[in-house]
Short mmCIF file of C-alpha atoms in Angstrom, two decimals:
data_model
loop_
_atom_site.label_atom_id
_atom_site.label_comp_id
_atom_site.label_asym_id
_atom_site.label_seq_id
_atom_site.Cartn_x
_atom_site.Cartn_y
_atom_site.Cartn_z
CA MET A 1 18.57 -4.35 26.55
CA PRO A 2 20.46 -6.56 24.26
CA ALA A 3 22.51 -4.73 21.19
CA LEU A 4 20.56 -3.54 18.76
CA PHE A 5 19.28 -4.76 15.95
CA ARG A 6 19.03 -3.17 12.01
CA GLU A 7 22.52 -2.85 10.93
CA THR A 8 23.52 0.33 13.50
CA GLN A 9 26.00 -0.33 10.67
CA ASN A 10 26.13 3.00 9.45
CA ALA A 11 28.52 3.66 12.34
CA LYS A 12 30.57 0.96 11.40
CA LEU A 13 30.90 2.15 7.62
CA GLY A 14 34.24 3.74 8.19
CA THR A 15 35.63 5.04 4.72
CA GLY A 16 39.47 4.25 5.58
CA ASN A 17 41.63 4.84 2.69
CA TRP A 18 39.59 2.93 0.04
CA LYS A 19 38.71 5.01 -2.75
CA LEU A 20 36.40 4.01 -5.89
CA GLU A 21 38.78 5.34 -9.11
CA THR A 22 36.69 5.64 -11.57
CA GLU A 23 36.67 8.91 -14.24
CA GLN A 24 33.15 7.70 -14.81
CA PRO A 25 30.91 11.01 -14.17
CA SER A 26 28.50 8.43 -12.98
CA PHE A 27 29.29 4.66 -12.41
CA THR A 28 26.14 3.10 -11.21
CA ILE A 29 25.39 -0.41 -9.89
CA GLY A 30 22.02 -1.50 -10.37
CA VAL A 31 20.39 -3.68 -7.33
CA ILE A 32 17.71 -6.05 -8.36
CA ALA A 33 14.48 -4.91 -6.65
CA LEU A 34 11.78 -7.35 -7.18
CA GLN A 35 11.76 -8.55 -3.28
CA GLY A 36 14.47 -9.35 -0.57
CA ALA A 37 17.00 -7.00 1.12
CA PHE A 38 18.02 -4.88 -1.62
CA ARG A 39 17.98 -1.37 0.33
CA GLU A 40 21.02 -2.44 1.94
CA HIS A 41 23.18 -3.05 -0.93
CA CYS A 42 22.09 0.06 -2.42
CA ARG A 43 23.34 1.69 1.28
CA ALA A 44 26.63 -0.43 1.32
CA LEU A 45 27.26 0.21 -2.61
CA GLU A 46 26.45 4.09 -1.77
CA SER A 47 29.10 3.83 1.32
CA ALA A 48 31.41 2.48 -0.93
CA GLY A 49 31.47 5.30 -3.39
CA ALA A 50 29.31 4.18 -6.58
CA CYS A 51 25.72 5.33 -7.32
CA ALA A 52 23.08 2.65 -6.89
CA ARG A 53 19.68 1.83 -8.81
CA GLU A 54 16.92 0.08 -8.08
CA VAL A 55 15.89 -2.15 -10.72
CA ARG A 56 12.48 -3.55 -11.31
CA ARG A 57 12.19 -3.37 -15.47
CA ARG A 58 14.02 -4.20 -17.73
CA ARG A 59 14.77 -0.42 -19.45
CA GLU A 60 16.23 0.39 -15.69
CA LEU A 61 18.99 -1.51 -16.81
CA GLU A 62 20.30 0.70 -19.23
CA GLY A 63 23.82 1.72 -18.84
CA LEU A 64 24.75 0.21 -15.61
CA ALA A 65 28.47 -0.56 -14.52
CA GLY A 66 27.48 -3.70 -12.86
CA LEU A 67 24.10 -5.37 -10.94
CA VAL A 68 23.45 -6.84 -7.61
CA ILE A 69 21.45 -9.53 -6.91
CA PRO A 70 20.32 -9.64 -3.21
CA GLY A 71 19.21 -12.02 -0.74
CA GLY A 72 15.13 -12.84 -0.88
CA GLU A 73 13.76 -15.50 -1.43
CA SER A 74 15.21 -16.95 -4.78
CA THR A 75 11.71 -18.24 -5.88
CA THR A 76 10.12 -15.05 -5.60
CA ILE A 77 12.89 -13.40 -7.14
CA GLY A 78 13.08 -15.78 -10.41
CA LYS A 79 9.53 -15.84 -11.22
CA LEU A 80 9.50 -12.01 -11.05
CA MET A 81 12.36 -11.98 -13.16
CA VAL A 82 11.07 -14.04 -15.62
CA SER A 83 7.46 -12.38 -15.62
CA TYR A 84 9.19 -8.88 -16.29
CA ARG A 85 11.76 -10.47 -18.66
CA LEU A 86 14.67 -9.67 -16.80
CA LEU A 87 16.18 -12.58 -17.09
CA GLU A 88 17.12 -13.09 -20.47
CA SER A 89 18.18 -8.83 -20.36
CA VAL A 90 20.37 -9.80 -17.10
CA ARG A 91 21.78 -12.91 -19.12
CA ALA A 92 22.70 -11.01 -22.43
CA LEU A 93 24.61 -8.26 -19.94
CA ALA A 94 26.51 -10.19 -18.17
CA GLY A 95 27.29 -12.11 -21.32
CA ALA A 96 28.64 -9.03 -22.93
CA GLY A 97 30.84 -8.30 -20.12
CA MET A 98 28.66 -6.84 -16.98
CA PRO A 99 29.91 -7.87 -13.87
CA VAL A 100 27.19 -9.75 -11.70
CA PHE A 101 27.26 -9.95 -7.66
CA GLY A 102 24.87 -12.13 -6.25
CA THR A 103 24.46 -13.03 -2.15
CA CYS A 104 22.56 -15.98 -0.95
CA ALA A 105 19.30 -15.78 -3.17
CA GLY A 106 21.69 -13.89 -6.03
CA LEU A 107 24.28 -17.01 -5.77
CA VAL A 108 21.42 -19.39 -6.47
CA MET A 109 20.27 -17.04 -9.15
CA LEU A 110 23.48 -16.77 -10.87
CA ALA A 111 24.23 -20.85 -10.59
CA SER A 112 23.71 -23.44 -13.92
CA GLY A 113 21.65 -25.81 -11.67
CA VAL A 114 20.02 -26.29 -7.85
CA VAL A 115 20.79 -29.98 -6.31
CA GLU A 116 16.72 -30.41 -5.92
CA GLY A 117 13.95 -28.71 -7.51
CA ASP A 118 13.43 -26.68 -10.84
CA GLN A 119 13.45 -23.12 -10.55
CA PRO A 120 14.44 -20.30 -13.34
CA LEU A 121 18.37 -19.53 -12.90
CA LEU A 122 20.59 -17.23 -14.72
CA ASN A 123 23.28 -19.93 -15.74
CA LEU A 124 26.05 -17.52 -15.72
CA MET A 125 28.41 -19.30 -13.14
CA ASP A 126 29.41 -23.41 -13.82
CA ILE A 127 28.22 -23.97 -10.27
CA GLU A 128 25.56 -26.19 -8.63
CA VAL A 129 24.15 -25.38 -5.65
CA ARG A 130 21.99 -26.53 -2.91
CA ARG A 131 19.53 -24.40 -1.51
CA ASN A 132 19.04 -23.79 2.17
CA ALA A 133 21.86 -26.54 2.78
CA PHE A 134 22.54 -25.64 6.34
CA GLY A 135 19.18 -26.11 7.57
CA ARG A 136 15.87 -24.50 8.59
CA GLN A 137 16.00 -20.93 10.21
CA VAL A 138 16.69 -22.40 13.61
CA LYS A 139 20.01 -23.40 12.06
CA SER A 140 20.68 -19.70 10.85
CA PHE A 141 24.27 -18.61 12.44
CA GLU A 142 26.80 -16.42 12.46
CA ALA A 143 30.46 -16.97 11.82
CA ASP A 144 33.96 -15.49 11.22
CA LEU A 145 35.29 -16.67 7.83
CA ASP A 146 38.42 -16.91 6.62
CA VAL A 147 38.90 -14.85 3.33
CA PRO A 148 42.32 -14.77 2.01
CA LEU A 149 41.32 -12.29 -0.82
CA LEU A 150 40.37 -9.92 1.10
CA GLY A 151 43.68 -9.57 3.69
CA GLU A 152 43.49 -11.44 7.09
CA GLU A 153 40.96 -10.23 8.91
CA PRO A 154 38.58 -12.57 8.54
CA PHE A 155 34.78 -11.50 7.52
CA HIS A 156 31.81 -11.84 9.43
CA GLY A 157 29.42 -14.26 7.81
CA ILE A 158 25.94 -13.65 8.27
CA PHE A 159 24.06 -17.10 6.88
CA ILE A 160 20.10 -17.04 7.15
CA ARG A 161 18.61 -20.27 5.30
CA ALA A 162 21.83 -20.03 3.30
CA PRO A 163 22.51 -22.08 0.22
CA TRP A 164 25.90 -23.49 0.09
CA ILE A 165 28.06 -24.26 -3.65
CA GLU A 166 27.67 -28.16 -4.28
CA ARG A 167 29.94 -28.34 -7.41
CA ALA A 168 32.04 -25.87 -8.61
CA GLY A 169 33.48 -26.13 -12.15
CA GLN A 170 37.66 -25.85 -12.99
CA ASP A 171 37.05 -22.00 -13.61
CA VAL A 172 35.58 -21.25 -10.33
CA GLU A 173 37.68 -19.82 -8.07
CA VAL A 174 36.44 -20.48 -4.33
CA LEU A 175 37.56 -17.48 -1.93
CA ALA A 176 35.76 -19.16 0.97
CA ARG A 177 34.84 -22.31 2.79
CA TYR A 178 32.68 -23.19 5.64
CA ASP A 179 33.04 -26.65 7.01
CA ALA A 180 34.90 -27.71 3.67
CA HIS A 181 31.32 -26.03 1.56
CA PRO A 182 32.79 -23.43 -0.68
CA VAL A 183 30.42 -20.02 0.20
CA ALA A 184 31.94 -17.41 -1.05
CA ALA A 185 33.28 -17.60 -4.87
CA ARG A 186 34.00 -15.57 -8.15
CA GLN A 187 34.07 -16.49 -11.99
CA GLY A 188 35.12 -14.11 -14.70
CA GLY A 189 32.79 -10.81 -14.06
CA MET A 190 30.86 -13.10 -11.54
CA LEU A 191 30.86 -12.93 -7.71
CA VAL A 192 28.84 -15.05 -5.05
CA THR A 193 28.32 -15.26 -1.70
CA ALA A 194 26.02 -17.44 0.18
CA PHE A 195 26.29 -14.85 3.41
CA HIS A 196 25.04 -11.64 3.75
CA PRO A 197 27.89 -8.62 3.55
CA GLU A 198 24.95 -6.26 2.88
CA LEU A 199 24.09 -7.02 7.08
CA THR A 200 27.35 -6.17 8.55
CA GLY A 201 28.79 -3.01 7.61
CA ASP A 202 32.11 -4.55 6.35
CA LEU A 203 32.29 -3.63 2.52
CA ARG A 204 35.03 -4.89 1.68
CA LEU A 205 33.31 -7.60 -0.61
CA HIS A 206 30.92 -4.49 -2.10
CA ARG A 207 34.94 -2.90 -2.73
CA LEU A 208 35.94 -5.63 -4.80
CA PHE A 209 32.79 -6.14 -6.54
CA LEU A 210 33.25 -2.36 -7.61
CA GLU A 211 37.15 -2.98 -8.61
CA MET A 212 35.73 -5.82 -10.89
CA ALA A 213 33.00 -3.42 -12.28
CA VAL A 214 35.79 -0.44 -12.50
CA SER A 215 38.15 -2.90 -14.69
CA ALA A 216 35.39 -4.17 -17.02
CA ARG A 217 34.19 -0.59 -17.95
CA ARG A 218 37.95 -0.03 -18.84
CA GLU A 219 37.88 -2.97 -21.31
CA GLY A 220 34.49 -1.32 -22.75
CA PRO A 221 30.99 -1.01 -21.83
CA PRO A 222 28.50 -3.74 -23.02
CA ALA A 223 27.79 -1.51 -26.16
CA ALA A 224 25.64 -3.54 -28.58
CA ALA A 225 23.92 -5.52 -25.48
CA LEU A 226 22.97 -2.24 -23.99
CA ARG A 227 21.47 -1.34 -27.75
CA SER A 228 19.44 -4.70 -28.09
CA LEU A 229 17.57 -4.02 -24.64
CA GLY A 230 14.76 -1.97 -25.73
CA ASN A 231 12.54 -1.61 -23.27
CA MET B 1 29.29 -20.11 15.29
CA LYS B 2 26.38 -18.66 16.84
CA ILE B 3 23.03 -19.53 15.96
CA GLY B 4 19.78 -18.24 17.08
CA THR B 5 21.02 -14.44 17.57
CA MET B 6 18.85 -11.85 17.42
CA THR B 7 21.08 -10.74 13.97
CA VAL B 8 19.83 -13.81 11.96
CA LYS B 9 16.56 -13.95 13.44
CA ALA B 10 15.94 -10.23 12.19
CA GLY B 11 17.89 -10.69 9.04
CA LEU B 12 15.13 -13.34 7.95
CA ALA B 13 12.82 -10.58 8.82
CA GLU B 14 14.97 -8.55 6.05
CA MET B 15 15.27 -10.86 3.51
CA LEU B 16 11.12 -11.34 3.48
CA LYS B 17 11.06 -7.77 2.46
CA GLY B 18 8.99 -6.80 -0.45
CA GLY B 19 7.41 -9.82 -0.56
CA VAL B 20 3.86 -11.55 0.48
CA ILE B 21 3.85 -13.70 3.05
CA MET B 22 -0.23 -15.95 2.49
CA ASP B 23 -1.93 -18.29 4.53
CA VAL B 24 -2.66 -21.73 3.68
CA THR B 25 -4.32 -24.41 5.21
CA ASN B 26 -3.02 -27.36 3.45
CA ALA B 27 -0.23 -28.62 1.02
CA GLU B 28 -2.42 -28.02 -2.22
CA GLN B 29 -2.80 -24.22 -0.95
CA ALA B 30 1.08 -24.14 0.19
CA ARG B 31 1.91 -25.15 -3.31
CA ILE B 32 -0.26 -22.37 -5.08
CA ALA B 33 1.49 -19.70 -3.11
CA GLU B 34 4.69 -20.34 -3.64
CA GLU B 35 3.66 -20.87 -7.52
CA ALA B 36 2.17 -17.70 -7.19
CA GLY B 37 5.55 -16.33 -6.09
CA ALA B 38 4.98 -16.05 -2.11
CA CYS B 39 8.12 -15.08 -0.07
CA ALA B 40 6.77 -16.98 2.15
CA VAL B 41 3.70 -19.18 3.55
CA MET B 42 1.88 -18.75 7.00
CA ALA B 43 0.26 -22.53 8.14
CA LEU B 44 -2.88 -22.78 9.91
CA GLU B 45 -6.02 -24.70 10.60
CA ARG B 46 -8.48 -22.21 9.36
CA VAL B 47 -8.09 -18.51 7.55
CA PRO B 48 -8.97 -15.70 9.18
CA SER B 49 -12.32 -15.36 8.04
CA ASP B 50 -13.44 -18.78 9.16
CA ILE B 51 -11.96 -18.31 12.63
CA ARG B 52 -13.99 -15.37 12.83
CA ALA B 53 -17.47 -17.38 11.19
CA ALA B 54 -17.14 -20.25 13.30
CA GLY B 55 -16.43 -19.09 16.74
CA GLY B 56 -14.89 -20.88 19.52
CA VAL B 57 -11.53 -21.00 20.87
CA ALA B 58 -8.69 -20.80 17.95
CA ARG B 59 -5.55 -22.63 18.71
CA MET B 60 -2.24 -23.74 17.46
CA ALA B 61 -2.33 -25.59 13.87
CA ASP B 62 -2.18 -29.62 14.13
CA PRO B 63 1.54 -30.30 13.57
CA ASP B 64 0.56 -33.17 11.29
CA LYS B 65 -0.22 -30.28 8.91
CA ILE B 66 2.66 -28.32 9.40
CA ARG B 67 5.15 -30.90 8.32
CA GLU B 68 2.90 -31.47 5.45
CA ILE B 69 3.06 -28.36 4.31
CA GLN B 70 7.07 -28.19 5.36
CA GLU B 71 7.78 -31.01 2.84
CA THR B 72 5.45 -29.48 0.08
CA VAL B 73 7.32 -26.20 -0.13
CA SER B 74 11.30 -24.71 -0.28
CA ILE B 75 10.08 -21.10 0.97
CA PRO B 76 9.83 -20.62 4.68
CA VAL B 77 7.01 -21.48 6.67
CA MET B 78 5.78 -19.40 9.66
CA ALA B 79 2.97 -20.97 12.21
CA LYS B 80 0.54 -18.95 14.51
CA ALA B 81 1.03 -19.63 18.72
CA ARG B 82 -1.83 -18.24 20.65
CA ILE B 83 -0.74 -14.84 22.43
CA GLY B 84 1.32 -16.04 25.67
CA HIS B 85 1.27 -19.45 24.64
CA PHE B 86 4.54 -20.27 25.57
CA VAL B 87 4.15 -24.44 24.70
CA GLU B 88 2.37 -24.04 21.67
CA ALA B 89 5.85 -22.10 21.01
CA GLN B 90 8.04 -24.75 22.19
CA ILE B 91 6.08 -27.18 19.55
CA LEU B 92 6.23 -24.97 16.91
CA GLU B 93 10.33 -24.54 17.65
CA ALA B 94 10.78 -28.60 17.71
CA LEU B 95 8.97 -28.45 14.55
CA GLU B 96 11.65 -26.18 12.96
CA VAL B 97 8.73 -23.64 11.61
CA ASP B 98 10.87 -20.69 10.39
CA TYR B 99 8.71 -18.20 11.60
CA ILE B 100 6.47 -18.03 14.94
CA ASP B 101 3.30 -15.74 14.49
CA GLU B 102 2.32 -14.39 18.25
CA SER B 103 -1.36 -13.74 16.90
CA GLU B 104 -4.13 -12.23 18.44
CA VAL B 105 -6.06 -14.06 15.37
CA LEU B 106 -5.47 -17.31 17.59
CA THR B 107 -7.77 -16.82 21.05
CA PRO B 108 -5.42 -15.41 23.76
CA ALA B 109 -3.79 -17.81 26.53
CA ASP B 110 -2.41 -15.37 28.79
CA GLU B 111 -4.34 -12.11 29.16
CA SER B 112 -1.77 -10.00 30.70
CA ASN B 113 1.82 -11.56 29.48
CA HIS B 114 3.10 -12.10 25.91
CA ILE B 115 5.69 -15.13 25.28
CA ASN B 116 9.11 -14.45 26.67
CA LYS B 117 10.52 -14.57 22.88
CA TRP B 118 14.27 -14.25 23.65
CA LYS B 119 14.20 -17.72 25.10
CA PHE B 120 13.66 -19.18 21.90
CA LYS B 121 16.06 -19.86 18.55
CA VAL B 122 13.07 -19.58 16.42
CA PRO B 123 12.27 -15.62 15.82
CA PHE B 124 8.84 -14.30 15.96
CA VAL B 125 6.30 -11.92 14.87
CA CYS B 126 3.96 -10.03 16.77
CA GLY B 127 1.13 -7.58 16.10
CA ALA B 128 0.65 -3.88 17.09
CA ILE B 129 -1.64 -1.30 16.06
CA ASN B 130 0.49 1.34 17.24
CA LEU B 131 3.65 2.06 18.35
CA GLY B 132 3.92 1.72 22.06
CA GLU B 133 2.73 -2.05 21.56
CA ALA B 134 5.29 -2.33 18.74
CA LEU B 135 8.05 -1.51 20.89
CA ARG B 136 6.81 -3.78 24.01
CA ARG B 137 6.60 -6.37 21.68
CA VAL B 138 10.27 -5.87 20.41
CA SER B 139 11.46 -5.61 24.11
CA GLU B 140 10.15 -8.98 24.59
CA GLY B 141 12.22 -10.09 21.89
CA ALA B 142 9.98 -10.14 18.61
CA ALA B 143 12.22 -10.27 15.72
CA MET B 144 10.03 -8.33 13.02
CA ILE B 145 6.20 -6.47 13.47
CA ARG B 146 3.27 -6.43 11.60
CA THR B 147 0.42 -4.38 12.01
CA LYS B 148 -2.74 -6.03 12.87
CA GLY B 149 -5.59 -4.70 10.33
CA GLU B 150 -8.71 -6.46 11.27
CA ALA B 151 -8.00 -10.17 10.28
CA GLY B 152 -10.74 -12.00 8.14
CA THR B 153 -12.37 -8.99 6.80
CA GLY B 154 -11.24 -8.21 3.72
CA ASN B 155 -11.11 -4.54 4.71
CA VAL B 156 -8.33 -2.59 4.61
CA VAL B 157 -9.25 0.41 6.83
CA GLU B 158 -7.94 -0.83 10.17
CA ALA B 159 -4.54 -1.80 8.53
CA VAL B 160 -4.45 1.57 7.54
CA ARG B 161 -5.36 3.25 10.67
CA HIS B 162 -2.46 1.07 12.39
CA MET B 163 0.06 1.77 9.45
CA ARG B 164 -0.64 5.69 9.45
CA THR B 165 -0.76 5.51 13.33
CA ILE B 166 2.42 3.85 13.89
CA THR B 167 4.40 6.27 10.96
CA ALA B 168 2.59 9.05 13.02
CA GLU B 169 4.13 8.48 15.93
CA ILE B 170 7.39 7.43 14.80
CA LYS B 171 7.51 11.38 13.19
CA ARG B 172 6.37 12.88 16.30
CA LEU B 173 9.35 11.07 18.56
CA ALA B 174 11.84 12.35 15.38
CA GLY B 175 10.60 15.62 16.25
CA MET B 176 11.54 15.61 20.13
CA ASP B 177 14.41 16.51 21.77
CA GLU B 178 16.23 14.63 24.12
CA ASP B 179 14.62 15.75 27.05
CA GLU B 180 11.16 14.93 25.91
CA LEU B 181 11.84 11.40 25.57
CA PHE B 182 11.86 10.12 28.75
CA LYS B 183 8.19 11.46 29.01
CA ALA B 184 7.05 10.04 25.39
CA ALA B 185 8.50 6.25 26.59
CA LYS B 186 6.43 6.66 29.78
CA GLU B 187 3.23 7.48 27.52
CA LEU B 188 4.01 4.69 25.15
CA ARG B 189 4.59 2.42 27.91
CA ALA B 190 7.83 1.21 26.09
CA PRO B 191 11.44 1.02 27.25
CA TYR B 192 13.55 4.18 26.96
CA GLU B 193 16.18 3.00 25.17
CA LEU B 194 13.89 1.52 22.04
CA VAL B 195 12.10 4.74 22.15
CA LYS B 196 15.17 6.78 22.00
CA TRP B 197 16.34 4.27 19.31
CA VAL B 198 13.10 4.87 16.86
CA ALA B 199 13.54 8.62 17.44
CA GLU B 200 17.45 8.83 16.28
CA ASN B 201 16.77 6.54 13.34
CA GLY B 202 13.02 7.27 12.20
CA ARG B 203 12.14 4.06 12.29
CA LEU B 204 10.93 0.64 13.70
CA PRO B 205 14.27 -1.15 14.90
CA VAL B 206 13.01 -4.28 13.30
CA VAL B 207 11.16 -4.80 10.02
CA ASN B 208 7.40 -3.78 9.77
CA PHE B 209 4.63 -5.48 7.55
CA SER B 210 1.19 -4.93 7.24
CA ALA B 211 -1.36 -7.16 8.18
CA GLY B 212 -5.27 -7.91 8.46
CA GLY B 213 -8.07 -7.41 5.95
CA LEU B 214 -5.90 -6.78 2.74
CA ALA B 215 -7.47 -8.40 -0.67
CA THR B 216 -6.44 -6.94 -3.46
CA PRO B 217 -3.48 -5.97 -5.55
CA ALA B 218 -4.43 -2.21 -4.73
CA ASP B 219 -5.06 -2.86 -1.28
CA ALA B 220 -0.92 -4.43 -1.19
CA ALA B 221 0.23 -1.63 -3.28
CA LEU B 222 -1.66 1.11 -0.73
CA MET B 223 -0.14 -0.63 2.28
CA MET B 224 3.42 -0.50 0.49
CA GLN B 225 3.05 3.07 -0.51
CA LEU B 226 2.19 4.03 3.39
CA GLY B 227 5.09 2.20 4.34
CA ALA B 228 4.67 -1.11 4.53
CA GLU B 229 8.11 -3.10 4.09
CA GLY B 230 5.68 -6.10 2.78
CA VAL B 231 2.61 -7.77 3.43
CA PHE B 232 0.29 -10.68 5.01
CA VAL B 233 -2.42 -11.76 3.47
CA GLY B 234 -4.41 -14.26 4.98
CA SER B 235 -8.25 -14.93 3.78
CA GLY B 236 -7.97 -12.39 0.83
CA ILE B 237 -6.53 -15.01 -1.52
CA PHE B 238 -8.03 -18.51 -0.56
CA LYS B 239 -11.27 -17.03 0.08
CA SER B 240 -11.37 -15.28 -3.34
CA ALA B 241 -12.97 -17.10 -6.68
CA GLU B 242 -9.38 -17.46 -8.32
CA PRO B 243 -6.57 -17.85 -5.76
CA ALA B 244 -3.75 -18.55 -8.20
CA ALA B 245 -3.72 -15.37 -10.10
CA ARG B 246 -4.97 -13.46 -7.79
CA GLY B 247 -1.91 -14.62 -5.31
CA LYS B 248 0.34 -13.98 -8.36
CA ALA B 249 -1.15 -10.25 -8.83
CA ILE B 250 -0.87 -9.30 -5.21
CA VAL B 251 2.79 -10.23 -5.29
CA GLU B 252 3.30 -8.42 -8.38
CA ALA B 253 1.72 -5.46 -7.04
CA THR B 254 3.64 -5.60 -4.10
CA THR B 255 6.97 -5.38 -5.63
CA HIS B 256 5.54 -2.49 -8.35
CA PHE B 257 3.55 -0.66 -5.85
CA ASN B 258 4.98 2.59 -7.31
CA ASP B 259 3.81 1.97 -10.83
CA PRO B 260 0.12 2.49 -11.65
CA GLN B 261 0.55 1.02 -15.16
CA ILE B 262 1.82 -2.16 -13.59
CA LEU B 263 -1.22 -1.95 -10.69
CA ALA B 264 -3.53 -1.43 -13.57
CA LYS B 265 -2.67 -4.70 -15.52
CA VAL B 266 -2.59 -6.91 -12.55
CA SER B 267 -5.87 -6.12 -11.23
CA SER B 268 -7.69 -6.80 -14.32
CA GLY B 269 -9.51 -9.84 -14.95
CA LEU B 270 -9.43 -11.15 -11.64
CA LYS B 271 -12.35 -12.90 -10.93
CA GLU B 272 -14.75 -11.84 -7.20
CA ALA B 273 -12.20 -10.76 -4.18
CA MET B 274 -13.57 -12.17 -0.91
CA ALA B 275 -16.24 -10.70 0.63
CA GLY B 276 -16.21 -7.93 2.92
CA LEU B 277 -17.22 -7.11 6.06
CA ASP B 278 -17.60 -3.31 7.24
CA ILE B 279 -15.98 -2.74 10.71
CA LYS B 280 -19.47 -0.98 12.23
CA ASP B 281 -21.23 -4.25 11.76
CA ILE B 282 -18.84 -6.16 13.43
CA GLY B 283 -18.86 -4.38 16.90
CA GLU B 284 -16.13 -3.18 19.14
CA GLU B 285 -16.37 -6.03 21.31
CA ASN B 286 -15.83 -8.56 18.48
CA LEU B 287 -12.84 -7.15 17.12
CA ILE B 288 -9.44 -9.20 17.29
CA GLN B 289 -7.07 -5.98 17.28
CA HIS B 290 -7.61 -5.14 20.98
CA ARG B 291 -6.14 -8.54 22.00
#
């Protein structure tokens, strides 16, 4: 029997010496839960020491220290974000300092443009992306990536009909490349990967994001944006 | 760099979760499905209710039709192969479809063997009416399961039966001690290692969607509340009076399956659903779920 399947990841989610350092009594990260692999992100965030909250409606954005946009189908997620008026609220909160972590479809959502096609985007990062850049599902792959920011140990990248970053603006810090194409990047409070850390059990990128969220909190919560949220 | 691993096969199913996979028979329908928010489309020659009405042998769709659909949409395109027809599967792999559904909706090509799905780089989804069948398919390499229901009927009763059956069987395993699992595996006619994994983890080792007979937003939400991780809708959309509106409503109902206010809203103002069939009127010998 081949090695199984859906993350036997809990066994691997070792806690190590890393601890989420925050005085916030409830440090909650939202996960957009319209479609896709949102439960895996919730699990990873909780293993890394944060509280996770599924977000389907605007009111569920209230009081978040950060937000994850998971993998899934970006056209589906984008349409539902428009229908339930999440697009504008997330844009306002991120503009006021709330960090956002996007994986795969989430990377596409954070971009300022896609190479082919026309779909609703958050336009929060100065990147242009190519969807399904590596090809159809038969070209989906796993590969170890060098991510200097995370230390020497490579990060296991799971790429599923993945996008890549076609063009990155000068304020964008590229964190990893595959075949010369940027596949992980950061700009201000925005973090993106073309691959799926939530499927690996390696928590380093979720921890990096939590650290970003902790320092954003220290600089003050986006109170004005929160007040203007309404329902 | 490794392609075609179980991780990337099952991983795509993880990305489809919480979504609606819609049956389409041409590019125009595929475009409507994508516009409605489908997370993938299933390319086929005829929707199940037409297959049921037409009789005869139902086969894999024409490759031209599949290509036309692939060129129209950016979401994953799935296609059906007959049970045991590994050459249809080879052709679908050559066409680079994103998932192959080894489907009872088509006429089976082999009455005793399913396709050895480990030999393929493209992932497979297979139907199941109970836990034993689901685990046999997983042992053959299926990266995703869907409960069968009774396709082409617009009647959700069999989908409910199959989902409840699998959930109950998983719960029963979870309550057993190790010594009882050997016998359970024998009764389920499934590999012991998989039975043990299910007992320990309380769920299937791959993603499980619901299929067969879903016709309304409420049907989709019902299956989600019963534990489905997403839904396939076949005849239910393009055999209804207003496919675009119904498709969008079913997508929203699948996302907000636990929110009755939204379910009430999206269920309103939809024109006629597809006509339904009572399972009793079909006759046991005509049920396709036993294939």
